[in-house]
Coordinates of C-alpha atoms and ligand atoms in Angstrom, one line a residue:
X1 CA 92.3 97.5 87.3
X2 CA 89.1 96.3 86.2
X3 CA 89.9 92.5 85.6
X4 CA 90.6 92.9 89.7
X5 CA 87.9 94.8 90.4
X6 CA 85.4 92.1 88.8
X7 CA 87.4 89.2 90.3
X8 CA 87.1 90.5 93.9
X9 CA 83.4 91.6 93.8
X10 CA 82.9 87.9 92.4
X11 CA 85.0 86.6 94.7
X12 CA 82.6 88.4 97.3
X13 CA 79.3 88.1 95.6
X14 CA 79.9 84.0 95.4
X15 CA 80.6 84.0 98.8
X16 CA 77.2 86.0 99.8
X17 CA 75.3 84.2 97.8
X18 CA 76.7 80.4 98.9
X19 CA 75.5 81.7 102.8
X20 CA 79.0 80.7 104.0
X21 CA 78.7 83.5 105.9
X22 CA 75.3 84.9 106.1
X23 CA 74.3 81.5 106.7
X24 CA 76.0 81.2 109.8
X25 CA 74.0 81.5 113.4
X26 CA 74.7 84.7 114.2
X27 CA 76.5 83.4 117.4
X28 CA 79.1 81.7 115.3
X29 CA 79.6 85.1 113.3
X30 CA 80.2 86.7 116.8
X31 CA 82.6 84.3 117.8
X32 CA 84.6 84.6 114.8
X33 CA 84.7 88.4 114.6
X34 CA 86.0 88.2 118.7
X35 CA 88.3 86.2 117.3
X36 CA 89.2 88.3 114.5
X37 CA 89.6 90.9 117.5
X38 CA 91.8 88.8 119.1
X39 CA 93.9 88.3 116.2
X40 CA 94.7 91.8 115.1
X41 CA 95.2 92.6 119.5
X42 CA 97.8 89.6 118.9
X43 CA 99.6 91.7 116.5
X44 CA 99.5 95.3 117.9
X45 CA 102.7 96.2 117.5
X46 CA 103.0 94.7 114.3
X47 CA 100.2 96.6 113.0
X48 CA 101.1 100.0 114.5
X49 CA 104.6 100.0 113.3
X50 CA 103.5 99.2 109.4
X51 CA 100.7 101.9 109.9
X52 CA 102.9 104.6 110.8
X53 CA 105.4 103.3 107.8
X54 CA 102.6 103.7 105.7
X55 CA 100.7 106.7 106.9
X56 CA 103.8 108.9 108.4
X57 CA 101.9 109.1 112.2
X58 CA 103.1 109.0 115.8
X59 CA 103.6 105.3 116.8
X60 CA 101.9 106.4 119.8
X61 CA 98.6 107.2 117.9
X62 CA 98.9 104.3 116.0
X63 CA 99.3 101.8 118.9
X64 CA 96.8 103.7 121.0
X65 CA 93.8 104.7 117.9
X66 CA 94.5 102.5 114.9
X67 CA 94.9 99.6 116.6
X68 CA 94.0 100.2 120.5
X69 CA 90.5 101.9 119.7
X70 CA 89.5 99.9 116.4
X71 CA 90.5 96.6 118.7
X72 CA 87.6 97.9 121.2
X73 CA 85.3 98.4 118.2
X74 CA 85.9 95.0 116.8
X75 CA 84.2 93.7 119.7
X76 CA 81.4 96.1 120.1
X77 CA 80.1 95.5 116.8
X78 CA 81.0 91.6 117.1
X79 CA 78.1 91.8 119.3
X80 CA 75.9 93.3 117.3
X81 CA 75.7 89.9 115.5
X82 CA 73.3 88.5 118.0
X83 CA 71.2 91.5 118.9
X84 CA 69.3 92.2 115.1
X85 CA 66.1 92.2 115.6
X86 CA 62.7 93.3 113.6
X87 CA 59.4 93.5 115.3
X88 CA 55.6 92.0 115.4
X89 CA 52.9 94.6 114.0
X90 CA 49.7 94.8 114.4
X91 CA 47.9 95.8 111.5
X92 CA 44.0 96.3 110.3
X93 CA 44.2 94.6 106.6
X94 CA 40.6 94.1 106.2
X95 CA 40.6 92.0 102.7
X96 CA 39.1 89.6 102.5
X97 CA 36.6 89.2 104.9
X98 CA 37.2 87.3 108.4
X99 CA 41.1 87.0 107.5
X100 CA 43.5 87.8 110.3
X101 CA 47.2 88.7 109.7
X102 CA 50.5 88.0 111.0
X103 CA 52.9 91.0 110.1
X104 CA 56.2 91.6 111.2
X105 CA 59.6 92.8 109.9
X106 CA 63.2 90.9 109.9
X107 CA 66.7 93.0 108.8
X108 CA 68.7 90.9 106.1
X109 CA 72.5 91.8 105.5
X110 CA 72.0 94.0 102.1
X111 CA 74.7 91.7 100.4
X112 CA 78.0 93.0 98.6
X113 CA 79.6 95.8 100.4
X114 CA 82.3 97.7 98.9
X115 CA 84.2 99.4 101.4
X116 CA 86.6 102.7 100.2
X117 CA 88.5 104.2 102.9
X118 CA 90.9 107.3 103.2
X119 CA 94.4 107.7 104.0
X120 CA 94.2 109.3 107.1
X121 CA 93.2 106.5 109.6
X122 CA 93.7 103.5 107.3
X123 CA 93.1 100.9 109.5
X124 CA 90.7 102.2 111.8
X125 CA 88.7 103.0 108.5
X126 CA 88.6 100.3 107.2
X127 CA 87.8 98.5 110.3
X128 CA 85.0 100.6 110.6
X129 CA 83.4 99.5 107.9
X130 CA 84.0 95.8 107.3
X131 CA 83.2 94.4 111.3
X132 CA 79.3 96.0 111.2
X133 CA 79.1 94.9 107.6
X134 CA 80.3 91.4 108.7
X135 CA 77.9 91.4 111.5
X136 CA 75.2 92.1 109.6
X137 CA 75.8 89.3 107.4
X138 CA 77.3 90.8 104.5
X139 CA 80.6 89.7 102.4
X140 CA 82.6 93.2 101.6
X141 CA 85.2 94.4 99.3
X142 CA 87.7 97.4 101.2
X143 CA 89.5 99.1 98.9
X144 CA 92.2 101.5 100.6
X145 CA 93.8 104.7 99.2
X146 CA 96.0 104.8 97.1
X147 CA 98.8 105.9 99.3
X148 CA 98.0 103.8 102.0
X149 CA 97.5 100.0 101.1
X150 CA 99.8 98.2 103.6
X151 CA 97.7 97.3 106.9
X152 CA 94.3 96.8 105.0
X153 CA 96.3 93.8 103.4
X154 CA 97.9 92.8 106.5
X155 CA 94.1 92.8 108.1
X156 CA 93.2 90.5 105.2
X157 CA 96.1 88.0 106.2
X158 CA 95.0 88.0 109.7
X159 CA 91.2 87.8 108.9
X160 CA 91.7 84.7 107.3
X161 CA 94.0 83.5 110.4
X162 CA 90.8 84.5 112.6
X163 CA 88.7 81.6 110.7
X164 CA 87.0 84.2 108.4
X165 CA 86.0 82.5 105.6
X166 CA 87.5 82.9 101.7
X167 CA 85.6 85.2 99.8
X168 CA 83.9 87.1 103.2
X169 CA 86.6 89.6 103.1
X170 CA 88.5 91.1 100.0
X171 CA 90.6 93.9 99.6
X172 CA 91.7 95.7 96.4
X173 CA 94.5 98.0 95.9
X174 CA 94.3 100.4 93.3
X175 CA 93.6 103.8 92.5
X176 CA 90.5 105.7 93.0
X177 CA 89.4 106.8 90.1
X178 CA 89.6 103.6 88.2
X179 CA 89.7 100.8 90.7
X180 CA 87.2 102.9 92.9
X181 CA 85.0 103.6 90.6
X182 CA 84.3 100.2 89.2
X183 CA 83.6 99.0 92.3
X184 CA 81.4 101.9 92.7
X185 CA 79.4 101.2 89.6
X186 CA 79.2 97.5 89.8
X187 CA 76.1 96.2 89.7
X188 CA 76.4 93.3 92.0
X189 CA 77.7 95.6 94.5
X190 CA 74.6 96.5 97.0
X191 CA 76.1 98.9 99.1
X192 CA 78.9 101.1 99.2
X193 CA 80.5 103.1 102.1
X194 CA 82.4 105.2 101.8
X195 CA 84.9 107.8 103.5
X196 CA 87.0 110.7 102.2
X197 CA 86.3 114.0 100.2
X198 CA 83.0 115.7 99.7
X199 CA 83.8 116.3 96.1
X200 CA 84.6 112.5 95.3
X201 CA 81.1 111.5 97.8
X202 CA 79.6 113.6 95.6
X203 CA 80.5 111.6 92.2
X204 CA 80.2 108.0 94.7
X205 CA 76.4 109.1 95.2
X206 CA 75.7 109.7 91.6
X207 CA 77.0 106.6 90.6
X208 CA 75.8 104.4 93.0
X209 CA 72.5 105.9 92.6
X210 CA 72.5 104.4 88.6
X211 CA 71.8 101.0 90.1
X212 CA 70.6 101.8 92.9
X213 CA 73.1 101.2 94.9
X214 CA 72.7 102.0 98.9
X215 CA 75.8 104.1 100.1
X216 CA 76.5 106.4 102.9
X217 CA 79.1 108.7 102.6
X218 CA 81.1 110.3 105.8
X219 CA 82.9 113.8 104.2
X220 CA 85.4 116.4 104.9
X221 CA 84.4 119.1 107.6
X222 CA 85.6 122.3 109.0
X223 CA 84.4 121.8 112.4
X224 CA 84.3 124.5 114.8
X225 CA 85.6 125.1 118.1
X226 CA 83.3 127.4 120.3
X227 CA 84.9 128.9 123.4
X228 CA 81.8 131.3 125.1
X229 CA 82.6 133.7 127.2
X230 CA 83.4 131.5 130.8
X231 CA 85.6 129.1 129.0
X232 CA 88.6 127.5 130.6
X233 CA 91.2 129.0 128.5
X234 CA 93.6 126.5 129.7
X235 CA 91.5 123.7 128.8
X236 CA 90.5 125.2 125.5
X237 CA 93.9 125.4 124.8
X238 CA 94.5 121.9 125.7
X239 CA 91.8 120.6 123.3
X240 CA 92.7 122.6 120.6
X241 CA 95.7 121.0 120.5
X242 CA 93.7 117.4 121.0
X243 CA 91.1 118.3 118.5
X244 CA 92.7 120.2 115.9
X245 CA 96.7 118.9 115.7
X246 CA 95.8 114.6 116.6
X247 CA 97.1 112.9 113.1
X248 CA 98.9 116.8 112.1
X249 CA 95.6 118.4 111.5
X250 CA 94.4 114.9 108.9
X251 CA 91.0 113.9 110.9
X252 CA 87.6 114.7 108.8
X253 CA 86.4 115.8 112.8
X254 CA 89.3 118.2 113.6
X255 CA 89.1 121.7 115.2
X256 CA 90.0 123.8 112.8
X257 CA 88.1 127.8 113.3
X258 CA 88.7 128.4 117.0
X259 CA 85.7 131.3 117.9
X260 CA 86.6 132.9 121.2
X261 CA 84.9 136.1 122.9
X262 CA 86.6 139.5 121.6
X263 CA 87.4 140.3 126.0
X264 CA 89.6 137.1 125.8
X265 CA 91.0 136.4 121.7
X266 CA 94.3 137.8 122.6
X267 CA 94.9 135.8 125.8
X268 CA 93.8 132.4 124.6
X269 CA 95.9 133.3 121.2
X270 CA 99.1 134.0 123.2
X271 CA 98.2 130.7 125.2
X272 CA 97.7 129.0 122.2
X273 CA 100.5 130.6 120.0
X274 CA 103.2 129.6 123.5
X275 CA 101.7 125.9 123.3
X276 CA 101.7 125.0 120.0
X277 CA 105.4 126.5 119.6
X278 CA 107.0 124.4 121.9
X279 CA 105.6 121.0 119.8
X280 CA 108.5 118.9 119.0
X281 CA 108.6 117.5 115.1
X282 CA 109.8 114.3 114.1
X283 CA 109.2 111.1 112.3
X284 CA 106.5 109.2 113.5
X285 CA 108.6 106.5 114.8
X286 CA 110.2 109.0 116.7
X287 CA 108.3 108.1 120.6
X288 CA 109.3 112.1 121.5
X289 CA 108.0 113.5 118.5
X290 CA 104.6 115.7 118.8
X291 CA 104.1 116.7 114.7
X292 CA 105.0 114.3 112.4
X293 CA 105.2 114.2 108.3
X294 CA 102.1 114.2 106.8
X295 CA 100.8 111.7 104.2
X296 CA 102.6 113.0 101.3
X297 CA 104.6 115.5 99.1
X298 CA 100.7 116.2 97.5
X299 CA 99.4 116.7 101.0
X300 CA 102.1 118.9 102.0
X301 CA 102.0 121.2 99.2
X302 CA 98.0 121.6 99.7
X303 CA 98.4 122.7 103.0
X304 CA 101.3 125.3 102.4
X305 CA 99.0 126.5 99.4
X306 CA 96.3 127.0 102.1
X307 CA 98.7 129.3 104.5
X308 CA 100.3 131.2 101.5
X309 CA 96.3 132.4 100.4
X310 CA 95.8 132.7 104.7
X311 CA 99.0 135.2 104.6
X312 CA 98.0 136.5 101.1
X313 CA 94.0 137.4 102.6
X314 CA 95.5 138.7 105.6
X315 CA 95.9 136.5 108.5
X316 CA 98.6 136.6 111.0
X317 CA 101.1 133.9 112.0
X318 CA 101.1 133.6 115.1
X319 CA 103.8 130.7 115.3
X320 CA 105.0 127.9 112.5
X321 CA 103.4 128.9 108.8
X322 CA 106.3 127.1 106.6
X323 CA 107.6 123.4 106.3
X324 CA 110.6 122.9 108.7
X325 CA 114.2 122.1 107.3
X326 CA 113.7 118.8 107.6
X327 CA 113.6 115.6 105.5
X328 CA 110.4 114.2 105.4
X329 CA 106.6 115.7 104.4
X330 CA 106.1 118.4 107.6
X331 CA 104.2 121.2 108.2
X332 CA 105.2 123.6 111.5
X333 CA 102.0 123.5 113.6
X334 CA 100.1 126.5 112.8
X335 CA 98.1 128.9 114.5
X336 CA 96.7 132.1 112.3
X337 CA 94.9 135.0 113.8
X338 CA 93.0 137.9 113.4
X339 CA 91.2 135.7 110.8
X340 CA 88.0 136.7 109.5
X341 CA 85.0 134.4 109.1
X342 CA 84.9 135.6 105.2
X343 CA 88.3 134.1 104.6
X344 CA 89.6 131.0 103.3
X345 CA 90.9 129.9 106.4
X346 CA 87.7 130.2 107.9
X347 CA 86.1 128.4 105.7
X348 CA 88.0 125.8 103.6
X349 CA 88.9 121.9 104.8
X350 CA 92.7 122.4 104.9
X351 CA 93.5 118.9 106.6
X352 CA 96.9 119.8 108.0
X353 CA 98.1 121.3 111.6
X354 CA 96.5 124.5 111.1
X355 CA 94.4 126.6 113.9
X356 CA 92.6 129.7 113.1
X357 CA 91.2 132.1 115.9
X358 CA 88.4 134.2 115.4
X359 CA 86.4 136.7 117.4
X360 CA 83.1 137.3 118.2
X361 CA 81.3 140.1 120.1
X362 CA 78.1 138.0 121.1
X363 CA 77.3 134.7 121.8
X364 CA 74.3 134.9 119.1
X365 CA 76.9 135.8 116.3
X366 CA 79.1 133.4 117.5
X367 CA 76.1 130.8 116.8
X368 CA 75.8 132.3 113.4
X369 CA 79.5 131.8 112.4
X370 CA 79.3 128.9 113.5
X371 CA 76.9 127.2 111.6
X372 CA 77.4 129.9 108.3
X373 CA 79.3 126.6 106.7
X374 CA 78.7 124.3 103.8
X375 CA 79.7 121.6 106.3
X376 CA 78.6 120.2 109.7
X377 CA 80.6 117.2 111.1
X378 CA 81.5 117.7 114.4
X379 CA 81.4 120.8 116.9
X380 CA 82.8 121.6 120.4
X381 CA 81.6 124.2 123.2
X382 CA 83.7 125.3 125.7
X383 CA 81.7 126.6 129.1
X384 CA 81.1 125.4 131.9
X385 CA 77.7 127.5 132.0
X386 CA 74.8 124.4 131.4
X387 CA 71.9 126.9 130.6
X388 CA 74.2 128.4 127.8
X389 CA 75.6 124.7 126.6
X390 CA 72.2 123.5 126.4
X391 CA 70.3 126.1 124.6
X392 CA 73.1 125.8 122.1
X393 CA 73.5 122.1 121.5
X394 CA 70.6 121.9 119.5
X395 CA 71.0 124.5 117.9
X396 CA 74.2 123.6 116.4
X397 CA 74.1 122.3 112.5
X398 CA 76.4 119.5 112.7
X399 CA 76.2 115.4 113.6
X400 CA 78.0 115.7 117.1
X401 CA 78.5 118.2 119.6
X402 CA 81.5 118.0 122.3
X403 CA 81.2 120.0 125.3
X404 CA 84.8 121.2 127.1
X405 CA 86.3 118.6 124.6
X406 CA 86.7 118.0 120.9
X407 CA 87.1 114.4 118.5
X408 CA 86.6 112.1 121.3
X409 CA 84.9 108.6 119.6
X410 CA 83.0 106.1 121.2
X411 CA 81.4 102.4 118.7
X412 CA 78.3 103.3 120.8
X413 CA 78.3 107.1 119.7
X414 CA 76.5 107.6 116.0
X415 CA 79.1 109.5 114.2
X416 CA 78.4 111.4 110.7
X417 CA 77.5 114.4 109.3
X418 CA 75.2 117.2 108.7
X419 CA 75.2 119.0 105.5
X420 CA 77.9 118.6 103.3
X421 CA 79.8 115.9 105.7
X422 CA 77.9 113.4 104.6
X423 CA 74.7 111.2 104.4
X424 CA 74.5 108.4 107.2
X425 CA 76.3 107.6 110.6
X426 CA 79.0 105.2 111.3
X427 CA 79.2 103.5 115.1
X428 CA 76.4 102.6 117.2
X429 CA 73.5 100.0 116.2
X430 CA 72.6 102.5 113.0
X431 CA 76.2 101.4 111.7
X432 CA 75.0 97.4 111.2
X433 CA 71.6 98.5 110.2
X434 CA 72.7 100.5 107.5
X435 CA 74.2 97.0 106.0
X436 CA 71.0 95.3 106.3
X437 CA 67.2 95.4 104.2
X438 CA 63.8 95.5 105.8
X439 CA 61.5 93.0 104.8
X440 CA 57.9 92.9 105.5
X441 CA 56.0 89.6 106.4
X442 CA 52.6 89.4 106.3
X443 CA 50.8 85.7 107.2
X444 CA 47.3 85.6 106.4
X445 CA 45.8 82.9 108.4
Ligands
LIG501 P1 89.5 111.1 98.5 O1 88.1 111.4 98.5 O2 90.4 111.6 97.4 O3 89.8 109.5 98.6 C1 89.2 108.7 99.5 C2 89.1 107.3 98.9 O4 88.3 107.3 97.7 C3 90.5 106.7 98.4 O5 90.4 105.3 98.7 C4 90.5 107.0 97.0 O6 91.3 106.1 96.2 C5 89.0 106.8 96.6 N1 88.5 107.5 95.4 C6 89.0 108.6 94.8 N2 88.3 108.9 93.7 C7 87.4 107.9 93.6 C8 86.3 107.7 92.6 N3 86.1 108.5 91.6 N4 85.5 106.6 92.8 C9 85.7 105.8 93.9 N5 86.7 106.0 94.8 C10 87.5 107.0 94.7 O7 90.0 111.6 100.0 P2 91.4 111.5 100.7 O8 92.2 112.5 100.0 O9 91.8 110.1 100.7 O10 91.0 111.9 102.2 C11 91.0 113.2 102.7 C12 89.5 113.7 102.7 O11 88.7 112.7 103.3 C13 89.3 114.9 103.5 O12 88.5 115.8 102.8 C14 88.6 114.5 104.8 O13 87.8 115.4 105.4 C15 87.9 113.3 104.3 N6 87.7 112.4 105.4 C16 86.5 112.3 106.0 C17 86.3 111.4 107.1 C18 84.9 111.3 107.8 O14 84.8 110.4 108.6 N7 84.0 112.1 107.5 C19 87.3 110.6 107.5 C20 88.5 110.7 106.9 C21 88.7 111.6 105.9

């Protein structure tokens, strides 16, 4: 509720403005956030087995991504504490007469951040966003959806452990559109980043933009797959299954419109179709399982919702379609073809296990389909023919481009989107720049 919402921002904005942290050498903020690292690596398994609780996934993802990968990025961007840097400038100010100038430029951390994160990855998220923040100096409030609360609170018990200071970290639970959007609109909130929907970016931006709030915003997608006309069918099919079934289809990167040469559709969809029918479903504590439940009942029935208007504009089901007799939030993994780029399928963020093959008589149509979308997160190319890959990569309207794989992540690899995805990047130095100002100092002498 609001009272909450005011109390942590307060709680965050005190401790900003006191220089607990900020005030710090940045050495001592690195050592803290390696120790913060260490902290949440201490309790791996902990962590993993409430995030799958709370988010439905494989315990396998959530040792090895959730906790595995975010532990890695913890320590990249702990370093980025003592690397900010500005620079010297010469400059030709020529008032008043015989006065010479000192110029340069230092990066301050931009203050409050409010963090609001999705339900997909929730504590990879929201580690995302609160170690570069940190590193840059600034306090942060995360505020985690709705559904999925548990392990940003469990990273606020161990942040504390870590020797974080009070008031550095907060997090709030509540819902979106009231607890969210107060934090949004606060005005002693200087930043805001935030993950999820393109619709609800959209209404973040406008807000924030009232007090002029900084934000960057990393959206939904519907992010392409490109086999050309050489591709390693086998290895296409392997990374569809990577790219566009990891976390049942509920990654803002996923593959999720599959184009493939018209001489080879049917043989990579029978591939694809044989593969993705022999997945095993289960609960996500379930070590054999390959599709687990997804978020929730809401989730669920938004996905079916997209297959019924799928079947209803024509596609086929190649294998799965329905939800399984089973107890529990699951959609069959999916693969659709004969879909055509006009259709729904082709062109809607469904977020669930779906796959939907298209084809394409020329490479240059291909390129066309490809980019023909509001969005432009993430892309993959499939060839092993470089003159081809690299007149294509940049041409290609979207923030990265995979060649012969798809949603592989790297802290040192900018990650955000073109278009509608988004405004921004996450990961690399970019991500603790974006929570810092630029000031200009100028010394006359
Ligand atoms: P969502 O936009 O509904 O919610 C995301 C977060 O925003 C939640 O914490 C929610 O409580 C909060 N929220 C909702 N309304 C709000 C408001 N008016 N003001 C402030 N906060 C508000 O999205 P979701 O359903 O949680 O996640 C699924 C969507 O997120 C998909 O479209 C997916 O593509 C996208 N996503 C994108 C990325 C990325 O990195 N680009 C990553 C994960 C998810």
């Amino acid at each position: 509720g609001e009272a909450q919402v005011e109390q942590a921002v307060a709680s965050a904005h005190r401790a900003f403005r006191s220089g607990v942290w900020s005030g710090l050498r940045p050495a001592d903020r690195e050592r803290i956030l390696l120790r913060f690292a260490e902290v949440v690596e201490a309790h791996a398994e902990e962590l993993a087995q409430l995030e799958t609780l709370n988010q439905g996934k494989s315990i396998h993802i959530a040792r090895a991504i959730e906790v595995g990968a975010s532990v890695e990025y913890m320590r990249y961007m702990a370093g980025w504490a003592t690397k900010l840097e500005g620079q010297t400038l010469d400059v030709s100010i020529a008032v008043p007469p015989g006065t010479r100038y000192n110029a340069s430029t230092r990066r301050e951390p931009v203050g409050v951040v409010a963090g609001i994160v999705p339900w997909n990855f929730p504590l990879m998220i929201a580690i995302w966003k609160i170690v570069p923040a940190l590193a840059a100096g600034c306090t942060i409030v995360i505020k985690p959806a709705d559904e999925t609360p548990l392990t940003a609170l469990r990273l606020a018990e161990l942040a504390i452990e870590a020797g974080i200071p009070a008031g550095v970290l907060n997090v709030l639970v509540g819902r979106g559109a009231s607890a969210g959007a107060a934090l949004v609109a606060h005005p002693q909130v200087s930043k805001v980043s935030f993950t999820g929907s393109t619709a609800v970016g959209k209404q973040i931006g406008a807000s924030a933009l009232q007090n002029m709030t900084r934000f960057s915003l990393e959206l939904g997608g519907k992010n392409p797959m490109l086999l050309l006309p050489d591709a390693d069918l086998d290895k296409a099919v392997g990374g569809a299954l990577l790219g566009g079934l990891l976390n049942q289809g509920q990654v803002c990167a996923a593959a999720s419109r599959i184009y493939v040469h018209r001489s080879r559709h049917d043989a990579y969809v029978e591939a694809l179709g044989a593969a993705v029918k022999g997945m095993s479903i289960g609960a996500g504590m379930d070590p054999n399982a390959q599709i687990n439940p997804l978020v929730s009942r809401k989730q669920q029935a938004s996905v079916l919702g997209h297959l019924d208007k799928a079947r209803a504009q024509g596609a086929r089901v190649v294998t799965g379609g329905a939800a399984p007799a089973l107890p529990g939030f699951f959609v069959e993994p999916t693969v659709l073809a004969g879909v055509d780029h006009g259709m729904a399928a082709a062109r809607e963020e469904i977020f669930g296990p779906v796959l939907s093959v298209l084809a394409y008589d020329s490479v240059e149509e291909a390129l066309q389909l490809v980019n023909d979308s509001q969005y432009g997160l993430a892309a993959s190319l499939w060839t092993n023919d470089l003159t081809q890959a690299m007149d294509l990569i940049p041409r290609i309207e979207a923030g990265t481009v995979w060649v012969n794989s798809h949603v592989v992540l790297d802290p040192n690899m900018p990650f955000g989107g073109y278009k509608q995805s988004g405004i921004g990047r996450e990961f690399g130095r970019g991500a603790v720049e974006a929570f810092t100002e630029t000031k200009s100092v100028c010394i006359a002498y």
